[in-house]
Coordinates of C-alpha atoms and ligand atoms in Angstrom, one line a residue:
M1 CA 0.0 0.0 0.0
I2 CA 1.2 3.5 -0.8
S3 CA 0.3 6.8 0.9
L4 CA -2.5 8.6 -1.0
N5 CA -1.2 12.0 0.2
F6 CA -0.1 12.7 -3.3
I7 CA -3.7 12.8 -4.5
D8 CA -4.7 15.4 -1.9
E9 CA -1.5 17.4 -2.6
K10 CA -2.3 17.5 -6.3
I11 CA -5.8 18.7 -5.6
A12 CA -4.5 21.3 -3.1
R13 CA -2.2 22.6 -5.9
Q14 CA -5.3 22.7 -8.2
Q15 CA -3.9 19.9 -10.4
I16 CA -6.2 17.3 -11.8
V17 CA -5.9 13.7 -10.6
L18 CA -6.0 11.5 -13.6
L19 CA -7.7 8.1 -13.5
D20 CA -7.1 5.4 -16.1
G21 CA -9.6 4.6 -18.9
A22 CA -11.6 1.5 -19.2
T23 CA -10.1 -1.9 -18.3
G24 CA -12.8 -4.4 -19.5
T25 CA -13.5 -2.8 -22.9
E26 CA -9.8 -2.2 -23.5
L27 CA -9.3 -6.0 -23.0
E28 CA -12.0 -6.6 -25.5
Q29 CA -10.2 -4.2 -27.9
R30 CA -7.1 -6.3 -27.6
G31 CA -9.0 -9.5 -28.5
V32 CA -9.6 -11.0 -25.1
P33 CA -12.8 -13.1 -25.3
M34 CA -15.6 -11.8 -22.9
N35 CA -17.6 -14.2 -20.8
S36 CA -21.3 -14.3 -21.6
A37 CA -22.2 -14.3 -17.9
A38 CA -19.4 -12.4 -16.2
W39 CA -17.9 -10.3 -19.0
S40 CA -14.2 -9.6 -18.3
A41 CA -13.8 -11.8 -15.2
E42 CA -12.0 -14.7 -17.0
A43 CA -9.4 -12.5 -18.5
I44 CA -7.5 -12.8 -15.2
L45 CA -7.1 -16.5 -16.0
T46 CA -7.0 -16.5 -19.8
A47 CA -5.0 -13.4 -20.5
P48 CA -3.2 -12.1 -17.4
E49 CA -0.3 -10.7 -19.5
I50 CA -2.8 -8.6 -21.5
V51 CA -4.5 -7.3 -18.3
Q52 CA -1.1 -6.3 -17.0
A53 CA -0.2 -4.6 -20.3
V54 CA -3.4 -2.5 -20.2
H55 CA -2.5 -1.3 -16.7
E56 CA 1.1 -0.5 -17.9
D57 CA -0.2 1.5 -20.9
Y58 CA -2.4 3.6 -18.6
I59 CA 0.5 4.3 -16.3
R60 CA 2.7 5.3 -19.3
A61 CA -0.2 7.5 -20.5
G62 CA 0.0 9.4 -17.2
A63 CA -2.7 7.9 -15.0
D64 CA -2.3 8.6 -11.2
I65 CA -4.7 5.8 -10.4
I66 CA -5.2 2.4 -12.1
T67 CA -8.2 0.2 -11.4
S68 CA -8.1 -3.5 -10.8
N69 CA -9.9 -5.7 -13.3
S70 CA -12.4 -6.8 -10.7
F71 CA -15.5 -5.1 -11.9
S72 CA -16.9 -8.5 -12.9
L73 CA -15.6 -10.4 -9.8
A74 CA -18.4 -9.7 -7.4
K75 CA -19.5 -13.0 -5.9
H76 CA -23.0 -12.9 -7.4
M77 CA -21.5 -12.4 -10.9
L78 CA -19.1 -15.3 -10.5
I79 CA -21.8 -17.6 -9.2
R80 CA -23.8 -17.0 -12.5
A81 CA -20.6 -17.7 -14.5
G82 CA -19.9 -20.9 -12.6
L83 CA -16.7 -19.4 -11.3
E84 CA -17.6 -19.1 -7.6
A85 CA -14.7 -21.3 -6.5
E86 CA -12.3 -18.8 -8.0
F87 CA -13.7 -15.8 -6.1
Q88 CA -10.7 -15.4 -3.8
R89 CA -8.0 -16.2 -6.3
L90 CA -9.4 -14.0 -9.1
N91 CA -9.9 -11.0 -6.9
A92 CA -6.5 -11.3 -5.3
A93 CA -4.9 -11.8 -8.8
S94 CA -6.6 -8.7 -10.2
V95 CA -4.7 -6.5 -7.7
T96 CA -1.5 -8.5 -8.1
L97 CA -1.5 -7.7 -11.9
A98 CA -2.0 -4.0 -11.2
L99 CA 0.8 -4.1 -8.6
K100 CA 3.1 -5.8 -11.1
A101 CA 2.3 -3.2 -13.7
R102 CA 3.1 -0.4 -11.2
E103 CA 6.4 -2.0 -10.2
K104 CA 7.4 -2.4 -13.8
V105 CA 6.7 1.0 -15.3
A106 CA 5.7 3.7 -12.8
N107 CA 8.1 6.5 -12.4
N108 CA 5.7 8.6 -10.2
P109 CA 3.3 7.6 -7.5
V110 CA 0.4 5.5 -8.8
A111 CA -2.4 4.3 -6.7
I112 CA -4.3 1.1 -7.2
A113 CA -8.1 1.3 -6.9
G114 CA -9.8 -2.0 -6.2
S115 CA -13.0 -2.1 -8.2
I116 CA -16.3 -3.5 -6.7
A117 CA -19.4 -3.3 -8.8
P118 CA -22.9 -3.7 -7.1
T119 CA -24.5 -4.3 -10.5
T120 CA -25.4 -7.2 -12.7
F121 CA -25.1 -8.3 -16.3
C122 CA -28.8 -9.3 -16.4
A123 CA -31.6 -7.7 -18.4
D124 CA -33.6 -7.6 -15.2
P125 CA -31.0 -6.8 -12.5
R126 CA -33.5 -7.5 -9.7
K127 CA -33.3 -11.2 -10.5
C128 CA -29.5 -11.2 -10.3
Y129 CA -28.5 -9.0 -7.4
P130 CA -27.1 -10.8 -4.4
P131 CA -29.9 -11.7 -2.0
L132 CA -30.3 -9.1 0.7
S133 CA -29.4 -11.7 3.4
D134 CA -25.9 -12.2 1.7
A135 CA -25.2 -8.9 -0.1
F136 CA -23.3 -7.1 2.7
S137 CA -21.2 -10.1 3.6
W138 CA -20.3 -10.9 -0.1
Y139 CA -19.3 -7.3 -0.8
E140 CA -17.3 -7.2 2.5
Q141 CA -15.5 -10.4 1.5
Q142 CA -14.5 -8.9 -1.9
A143 CA -13.4 -5.7 -0.3
L144 CA -11.2 -7.5 2.2
I145 CA -9.6 -9.7 -0.5
L146 CA -8.8 -6.6 -2.6
A147 CA -7.5 -4.7 0.5
E148 CA -5.3 -7.6 1.6
A149 CA -3.9 -8.1 -1.9
G150 CA -2.7 -4.5 -1.8
A151 CA -5.3 -2.1 -3.1
D152 CA -4.7 1.5 -2.0
L153 CA -8.3 2.5 -2.2
L154 CA -11.6 0.9 -3.1
I155 CA -13.9 2.2 -5.8
I156 CA -17.6 1.2 -5.9
E157 CA -18.4 1.3 -9.6
M158 CA -21.7 1.5 -11.2
I159 CA -23.8 2.5 -8.3
E160 CA -27.2 2.1 -10.0
D161 CA -29.4 0.8 -7.1
I162 CA -29.6 2.6 -3.7
T163 CA -29.9 -0.6 -1.7
Q164 CA -27.1 -2.6 -3.3
G165 CA -24.9 0.5 -3.7
S166 CA -25.2 1.4 0.0
L167 CA -24.5 -2.1 1.1
A168 CA -21.3 -2.2 -1.0
V169 CA -20.2 1.2 0.2
E170 CA -20.8 0.3 3.8
A171 CA -18.9 -3.0 3.4
A172 CA -16.0 -1.3 1.7
V173 CA -15.7 1.5 4.3
K174 CA -15.3 -1.2 7.0
T175 CA -11.9 -2.1 5.5
G176 CA -10.5 1.3 6.6
L177 CA -9.4 2.1 3.0
P178 CA -10.6 5.3 1.4
V179 CA -13.8 4.5 -0.6
W180 CA -14.7 6.3 -3.8
L181 CA -18.3 6.2 -5.1
G182 CA -19.1 5.9 -8.8
F183 CA -22.6 6.9 -9.7
S184 CA -24.0 5.7 -13.1
C185 CA -26.9 7.5 -14.7
R186 CA -28.9 7.7 -17.9
R187 CA -31.5 9.9 -19.3
K188 CA -35.2 9.1 -19.2
A189 CA -37.3 9.9 -22.2
S190 CA -38.7 12.9 -20.3
G191 CA -35.2 14.2 -20.1
E192 CA -34.4 13.6 -16.4
L193 CA -31.1 12.0 -15.3
M194 CA -31.9 8.8 -13.4
L195 CA -29.8 6.3 -11.6
W196 CA -29.1 3.5 -14.1
E197 CA -32.0 1.4 -12.6
F198 CA -34.4 4.1 -13.8
E199 CA -36.4 4.2 -10.5
H200 CA -34.7 7.0 -8.7
T201 CA -33.2 10.3 -9.9
L202 CA -29.5 10.7 -9.8
A203 CA -30.0 13.4 -7.2
E204 CA -32.0 11.0 -4.9
G205 CA -29.2 8.4 -5.3
I206 CA -26.5 10.8 -4.3
K207 CA -28.5 12.0 -1.3
A208 CA -29.1 8.4 -0.2
L209 CA -25.5 7.3 -0.5
A210 CA -23.8 10.4 0.9
P211 CA -24.1 9.5 4.6
F212 CA -22.2 6.2 4.1
G213 CA -18.7 7.7 4.4
G214 CA -17.2 7.7 1.0
D215 CA -14.0 9.7 0.4
A216 CA -14.8 10.9 -3.1
A217 CA -17.7 10.7 -5.5
L218 CA -17.6 10.5 -9.3
I219 CA -20.0 10.3 -12.2
M220 CA -19.0 7.2 -14.1
H221 CA -20.3 4.8 -16.8
T222 CA -22.6 7.7 -18.0
E223 CA -22.8 8.9 -21.6
T224 CA -20.1 11.6 -22.2
R225 CA -22.8 14.0 -23.5
D226 CA -24.8 13.6 -20.2
A227 CA -21.8 13.9 -17.9
A228 CA -21.7 17.7 -17.4
E229 CA -25.3 17.8 -16.3
A230 CA -24.8 14.8 -14.0
F231 CA -21.7 16.4 -12.6
A232 CA -23.6 19.6 -11.8
I233 CA -26.2 17.4 -9.9
L234 CA -23.3 15.7 -8.0
S235 CA -21.5 19.0 -7.2
A236 CA -24.7 20.5 -5.7
R237 CA -24.8 17.6 -3.2
W238 CA -21.2 16.4 -2.7
H239 CA -18.7 19.0 -1.5
G240 CA -15.7 16.8 -1.1
K241 CA -13.4 15.4 -3.8
R242 CA -15.3 14.7 -7.0
G243 CA -14.9 13.9 -10.6
V244 CA -16.0 12.2 -13.8
Y245 CA -15.1 9.2 -15.9
A246 CA -17.7 8.9 -18.6
H247 CA -18.2 6.3 -21.4
S248 CA -18.7 6.3 -25.1
G249 CA -20.3 3.6 -27.2
R250 CA -22.8 1.1 -26.0
F251 CA -22.9 -2.4 -24.5
I252 CA -24.6 -5.4 -26.0
M253 CA -23.7 -8.1 -23.6
P254 CA -21.0 -9.4 -23.6
N255 CA -19.4 -6.9 -25.9
W256 CA -18.9 -3.2 -26.0
Q257 CA -19.7 -1.6 -29.4
F258 CA -16.9 0.7 -30.4
S259 CA -18.5 2.2 -33.5
N260 CA -19.1 6.0 -32.8
V261 CA -16.7 6.0 -29.8
I262 CA -15.7 9.6 -29.2
S263 CA -12.3 10.8 -30.4
P264 CA -9.5 11.6 -27.8
E265 CA -9.8 15.3 -28.9
A266 CA -13.5 15.5 -28.4
Y267 CA -13.3 13.6 -25.0
A268 CA -10.6 16.1 -23.8
R269 CA -12.8 19.0 -24.8
A270 CA -15.7 17.5 -22.7
A271 CA -13.2 16.9 -19.8
M272 CA -12.1 20.5 -19.8
Q273 CA -15.7 21.5 -19.2
W274 CA -15.9 19.2 -16.2
V275 CA -12.7 20.7 -14.9
E276 CA -14.1 24.2 -15.3
M277 CA -17.1 23.0 -13.3
G278 CA -14.9 22.0 -10.4
A279 CA -13.9 18.4 -11.1
H280 CA -10.8 17.2 -9.2
I281 CA -10.6 13.7 -10.7
I282 CA -10.9 12.8 -14.4
G283 CA -10.6 9.5 -16.2
G284 CA -12.5 7.3 -18.7
C285 CA -15.0 4.4 -18.5
C286 CA -16.1 2.0 -21.2
G287 CA -14.8 2.8 -24.7
I288 CA -12.2 5.3 -23.4
G289 CA -8.7 3.9 -23.9
P290 CA -5.0 4.8 -23.4
A291 CA -5.0 7.3 -26.3
H292 CA -7.7 9.3 -24.6
I293 CA -5.9 9.3 -21.3
R294 CA -2.6 10.3 -22.9
L295 CA -4.2 13.3 -24.5
L296 CA -6.0 14.2 -21.2
K297 CA -2.6 14.1 -19.5
E298 CA -1.3 16.6 -22.0
V299 CA -4.3 18.9 -22.0
L300 CA -4.7 18.9 -18.2
S301 CA -1.1 19.5 -17.3
Ligands
LIG1 ZN1 -18.2 1.8 -18.1

């Protein structure tokens, strides 16, 4: 574990903290087959060298923080993929690969964020969330494995459901590591920005999760074109460290569709707007790769 003081120091100097881009969709770009039930989970077993290479490329591009490839390693996802027995090993290995990448190529401090996603890959997520009797303990187990393997912070990605999201945040906070909250939203036909589950507004979701003790909050896995409005909603309700890592393209399980993915130049222009609105942390989600992060590094420095 490294000290995260460099992150707060950067923010105090009014510099932007740069996150990496997507891990899962970048693996797909490099030809790693995606699992039909648990998306990028198996890459840890089938293509560890490519997972490590993706982390290395983000560090070389200038990322201050890289994210473990554990988005799809929540216990409820692995159970559906028949990989439950690998829960401990895959989660620990996801952090080990990020640590190896850091040791090999980092010349500056780089933090490792352990990713935990209280979401599902099911058309009707309510059928696939962990049962309420087990959810807290499953998220807690994953958080502890990631922490013990060497994650410097935990990031709860794709907060789309208030109940599952708050259980995951509460479990992660128990490890004592800083916990970052990643809210995902999309636009209703009526125009309103909703949490991804479409039942609560983004504003309601942020209000509900804020008391659980996160260290930073971000808009993530949200269309790039919606991110500025979403970030304004976040900024009105979250006064601590905050930021954006948006996506571009769309998901047809188990593959991200890259046609029409935003160019690095256009993404950097969008990011400058988020910075002007007060974002401290910027990165990229699905569809956003090392070329986008490299240009962000240039533009934001
Ligand atoms: Zn995403």
